[in-house]
PDB file of C-alpha atoms in Angstrom:
ATOM      1  CA  UNK A 448      99.639 126.075  81.716  1.00 45.00           C
ATOM      2  CA  UNK A 449      98.180 125.605  85.198  1.00 51.00           C
ATOM      3  CA  UNK A 450     100.130 127.752  87.627  1.00 53.00           C
ATOM      4  CA  UNK A 451      97.911 127.443  90.688  1.00 62.00           C
ATOM      5  CA  UNK A 452      96.218 124.159  89.995  1.00 69.00           C
ATOM      6  CA  UNK A 453      96.710 122.671  93.491  1.00 78.00           C
ATOM      7  CA  UNK A 454      94.090 122.701  96.188  1.00 80.00           C
ATOM      8  CA  UNK A 455      93.474 125.998  97.872  1.00 85.00           C
ATOM      9  CA  UNK A 456      91.842 124.373 100.898  1.00 88.00           C
ATOM     10  CA  UNK A 457      93.831 121.214 101.769  1.00 92.00           C
ATOM     11  CA  UNK A 458      91.709 120.358 104.898  1.00 92.00           C
ATOM     12  CA  UNK A 459      88.601 120.341 102.674  1.00 93.00           C
ATOM     13  CA  UNK A 460      90.224 117.963 100.219  1.00 92.00           C
ATOM     14  CA  UNK A 461      91.303 115.712 103.088  1.00 95.00           C
ATOM     15  CA  UNK A 462      87.787 115.806 104.488  1.00 94.00           C
ATOM     16  CA  UNK A 463      86.291 114.764 101.116  1.00 95.00           C
ATOM     17  CA  UNK A 464      88.900 112.000 100.670  1.00 96.00           C
ATOM     18  CA  UNK A 465      88.158 110.536 104.068  1.00 96.00           C
ATOM     19  CA  UNK A 466      84.344 110.836 103.820  1.00 96.00           C
ATOM     20  CA  UNK A 467      83.794 107.240 102.581  1.00 96.00           C
ATOM     21  CA  UNK A 468      85.934 105.792 105.374  1.00 96.00           C
ATOM     22  CA  UNK A 469      84.262 107.984 107.971  1.00 95.00           C
ATOM     23  CA  UNK A 470      80.766 106.986 106.807  1.00 95.00           C
ATOM     24  CA  UNK A 471      81.767 103.358 106.894  1.00 95.00           C
ATOM     25  CA  UNK A 472      83.289 103.543 110.364  1.00 95.00           C
ATOM     26  CA  UNK A 473      80.834 105.930 112.107  1.00 96.00           C
ATOM     27  CA  UNK A 474      77.605 105.207 110.263  1.00 96.00           C
ATOM     28  CA  UNK A 475      78.125 101.615 109.244  1.00 94.00           C
ATOM     29  CA  UNK A 476      77.753 102.416 105.570  1.00 95.00           C
ATOM     30  CA  UNK A 477      79.043  99.417 103.583  1.00 96.00           C
ATOM     31  CA  UNK A 478      77.439  99.953 100.192  1.00 97.00           C
ATOM     32  CA  UNK A 479      80.236 100.645  97.734  1.00 98.00           C
ATOM     33  CA  UNK A 480      78.089 102.839  95.481  1.00 98.00           C
ATOM     34  CA  UNK A 481      76.794 104.907  98.438  1.00 98.00           C
ATOM     35  CA  UNK A 482      80.384 105.444  99.522  1.00 98.00           C
ATOM     36  CA  UNK A 483      81.398 106.470  95.970  1.00 98.00           C
ATOM     37  CA  UNK A 484      78.421 108.869  95.852  1.00 98.00           C
ATOM     38  CA  UNK A 485      79.502 110.377  99.163  1.00 98.00           C
ATOM     39  CA  UNK A 486      83.051 110.790  97.882  1.00 98.00           C
ATOM     40  CA  UNK A 487      81.837 112.498  94.713  1.00 98.00           C
ATOM     41  CA  UNK A 488      79.448 114.811  96.469  1.00 98.00           C
ATOM     42  CA  UNK A 489      81.937 115.828  99.143  1.00 97.00           C
ATOM     43  CA  UNK A 490      84.703 116.436  96.615  1.00 97.00           C
ATOM     44  CA  UNK A 491      82.438 118.779  94.676  1.00 97.00           C
ATOM     45  CA  UNK A 492      80.726 120.495  97.592  1.00 97.00           C
ATOM     46  CA  UNK A 493      83.881 120.991  99.730  1.00 95.00           C
ATOM     47  CA  UNK A 494      85.337 123.041  96.852  1.00 92.00           C
ATOM     48  CA  UNK A 495      88.967 122.442  97.803  1.00 92.00           C
ATOM     49  CA  UNK A 496      90.157 123.706  94.399  1.00 91.00           C
ATOM     50  CA  UNK A 497      89.599 127.055  92.816  1.00 90.00           C
ATOM     51  CA  UNK A 498      88.730 125.193  89.607  1.00 90.00           C
ATOM     52  CA  UNK A 499      88.416 121.529  88.794  1.00 90.00           C
ATOM     53  CA  UNK A 500      86.350 120.150  91.697  1.00 94.00           C
ATOM     54  CA  UNK A 501      83.990 118.191  89.399  1.00 95.00           C
ATOM     55  CA  UNK A 502      86.964 116.831  87.400  1.00 94.00           C
ATOM     56  CA  UNK A 503      88.591 115.759  90.638  1.00 95.00           C
ATOM     57  CA  UNK A 504      85.353 114.103  91.783  1.00 96.00           C
ATOM     58  CA  UNK A 505      85.167 112.257  88.451  1.00 95.00           C
ATOM     59  CA  UNK A 506      88.665 110.854  88.794  1.00 95.00           C
ATOM     60  CA  UNK A 507      88.396 110.170  92.536  1.00 97.00           C
ATOM     61  CA  UNK A 508      85.151 108.192  92.284  1.00 97.00           C
ATOM     62  CA  UNK A 509      86.364 106.297  89.223  1.00 96.00           C
ATOM     63  CA  UNK A 510      89.559 105.232  91.016  1.00 97.00           C
ATOM     64  CA  UNK A 511      87.675 104.432  94.263  1.00 98.00           C
ATOM     65  CA  UNK A 512      85.388 102.081  92.393  1.00 98.00           C
ATOM     66  CA  UNK A 513      88.203 100.529  90.325  1.00 97.00           C
ATOM     67  CA  UNK A 514      90.245  99.870  93.487  1.00 97.00           C
ATOM     68  CA  UNK A 515      87.159  98.049  94.754  1.00 96.00           C
ATOM     69  CA  UNK A 516      86.755  95.972  91.573  1.00 97.00           C
ATOM     70  CA  UNK A 517      84.135  97.981  89.689  1.00 97.00           C
ATOM     71  CA  UNK A 518      84.356 100.015  86.530  1.00 96.00           C
ATOM     72  CA  UNK A 519      81.828 102.475  85.285  1.00 95.00           C
ATOM     73  CA  UNK A 520      80.554 102.069  81.671  1.00 95.00           C
ATOM     74  CA  UNK A 521      79.180 105.217  80.040  1.00 89.00           C
ATOM     75  CA  UNK A 522      80.098 107.678  77.370  1.00 81.00           C
ATOM     76  CA  UNK A 523      81.860 110.055  79.796  1.00 76.00           C
ATOM     77  CA  UNK A 524      79.522 112.935  79.132  1.00 90.00           C
ATOM     78  CA  UNK A 525      76.738 111.292  81.116  1.00 93.00           C
ATOM     79  CA  UNK A 526      79.000 111.062  84.165  1.00 92.00           C
ATOM     80  CA  UNK A 527      80.053 114.668  83.717  1.00 92.00           C
ATOM     81  CA  UNK A 528      76.415 115.749  83.653  1.00 96.00           C
ATOM     82  CA  UNK A 529      75.729 113.736  86.802  1.00 97.00           C
ATOM     83  CA  UNK A 530      78.480 115.655  88.612  1.00 96.00           C
ATOM     84  CA  UNK A 531      77.145 118.968  87.310  1.00 97.00           C
ATOM     85  CA  UNK A 532      73.729 117.951  88.733  1.00 98.00           C
ATOM     86  CA  UNK A 533      75.387 117.447  92.144  1.00 98.00           C
ATOM     87  CA  UNK A 534      77.150 120.787  91.944  1.00 97.00           C
ATOM     88  CA  UNK A 535      73.829 122.505  91.056  1.00 98.00           C
ATOM     89  CA  UNK A 536      72.032 120.777  93.978  1.00 98.00           C
ATOM     90  CA  UNK A 537      69.816 118.849  91.595  1.00 98.00           C
ATOM     91  CA  UNK A 538      71.216 115.491  92.729  1.00 98.00           C
ATOM     92  CA  UNK A 539      72.138 114.196  96.196  1.00 98.00           C
ATOM     93  CA  UNK A 540      74.930 111.742  97.037  1.00 97.00           C
ATOM     94  CA  UNK A 541      72.248 109.026  97.082  1.00 98.00           C
ATOM     95  CA  UNK A 542      71.069 109.847  93.572  1.00 98.00           C
ATOM     96  CA  UNK A 543      74.693 109.916  92.394  1.00 98.00           C
ATOM     97  CA  UNK A 544      75.266 106.540  93.965  1.00 98.00           C
ATOM     98  CA  UNK A 545      72.236 105.068  92.203  1.00 98.00           C
ATOM     99  CA  UNK A 546      73.504 106.442  88.874  1.00 98.00           C
ATOM    100  CA  UNK A 547      76.887 104.767  89.543  1.00 97.00           C
ATOM    101  CA  UNK A 548      75.121 101.529  90.387  1.00 97.00           C
ATOM    102  CA  UNK A 549      73.214 101.678  87.109  1.00 97.00           C
ATOM    103  CA  UNK A 550      76.395 101.958  84.994  1.00 97.00           C
ATOM    104  CA  UNK A 551      78.685  99.688  86.988  1.00 97.00           C
ATOM    105  CA  UNK A 552      80.265  96.455  85.792  1.00 96.00           C
ATOM    106  CA  UNK A 553      82.554  94.164  87.769  1.00 96.00           C
ATOM    107  CA  UNK A 554      86.154  94.222  86.598  1.00 93.00           C
ATOM    108  CA  UNK A 555      87.425  90.921  85.406  1.00 82.00           C
ATOM    109  CA  UNK A 556      90.710  89.663  86.782  1.00 69.00           C
ATOM    110  CA  UNK A 557      93.266  87.814  84.654  1.00 62.00           C
ATOM    111  CA  UNK A 558      93.557  84.109  85.288  1.00 57.00           C
ATOM    112  CA  UNK A 559      96.530  84.743  87.631  1.00 55.00           C
ATOM    113  CA  UNK A 560      94.141  86.817  89.680  1.00 51.00           C
ATOM    114  CA  UNK A 561      96.699  88.660  91.759  1.00 54.00           C
ATOM    115  CA  UNK A 562      97.216  91.940  90.061  1.00 52.00           C
ATOM    116  CA  UNK A 563      93.588  92.985  89.501  1.00 50.00           C
ATOM    117  CA  UNK A 564      94.227  94.285  85.964  1.00 51.00           C
ATOM    118  CA  UNK A 565      91.345  94.607  83.644  1.00 47.00           C
ATOM    119  CA  UNK A 566      91.076  92.215  80.756  1.00 44.00           C
TER     120      UNK A 566
END
């Protein structure tokens, strides 16, 4: 049972969540994978949760990319190791973004095309 599973530093979580938008607006970053890498790195490094920052980054980046029409294809463990590498300062946001780019596939939309569900 997770009693205190919520964020301990809400401003840091908000900062991480807004990092892609801020980088797009203030730095002109438009590359989807760079923005996902920034989101993942900031979620891990801001350490808004006592535990679960890498898991949160995994889910946040996955949803960010899916919302933007991309799904990541890997065995799950590879992605977990990539986030551990970020946490241990072995990878930068840019290296994470290149990893995402290497395992990305466009999501297919059903023939109706309006709901964006995967086929």
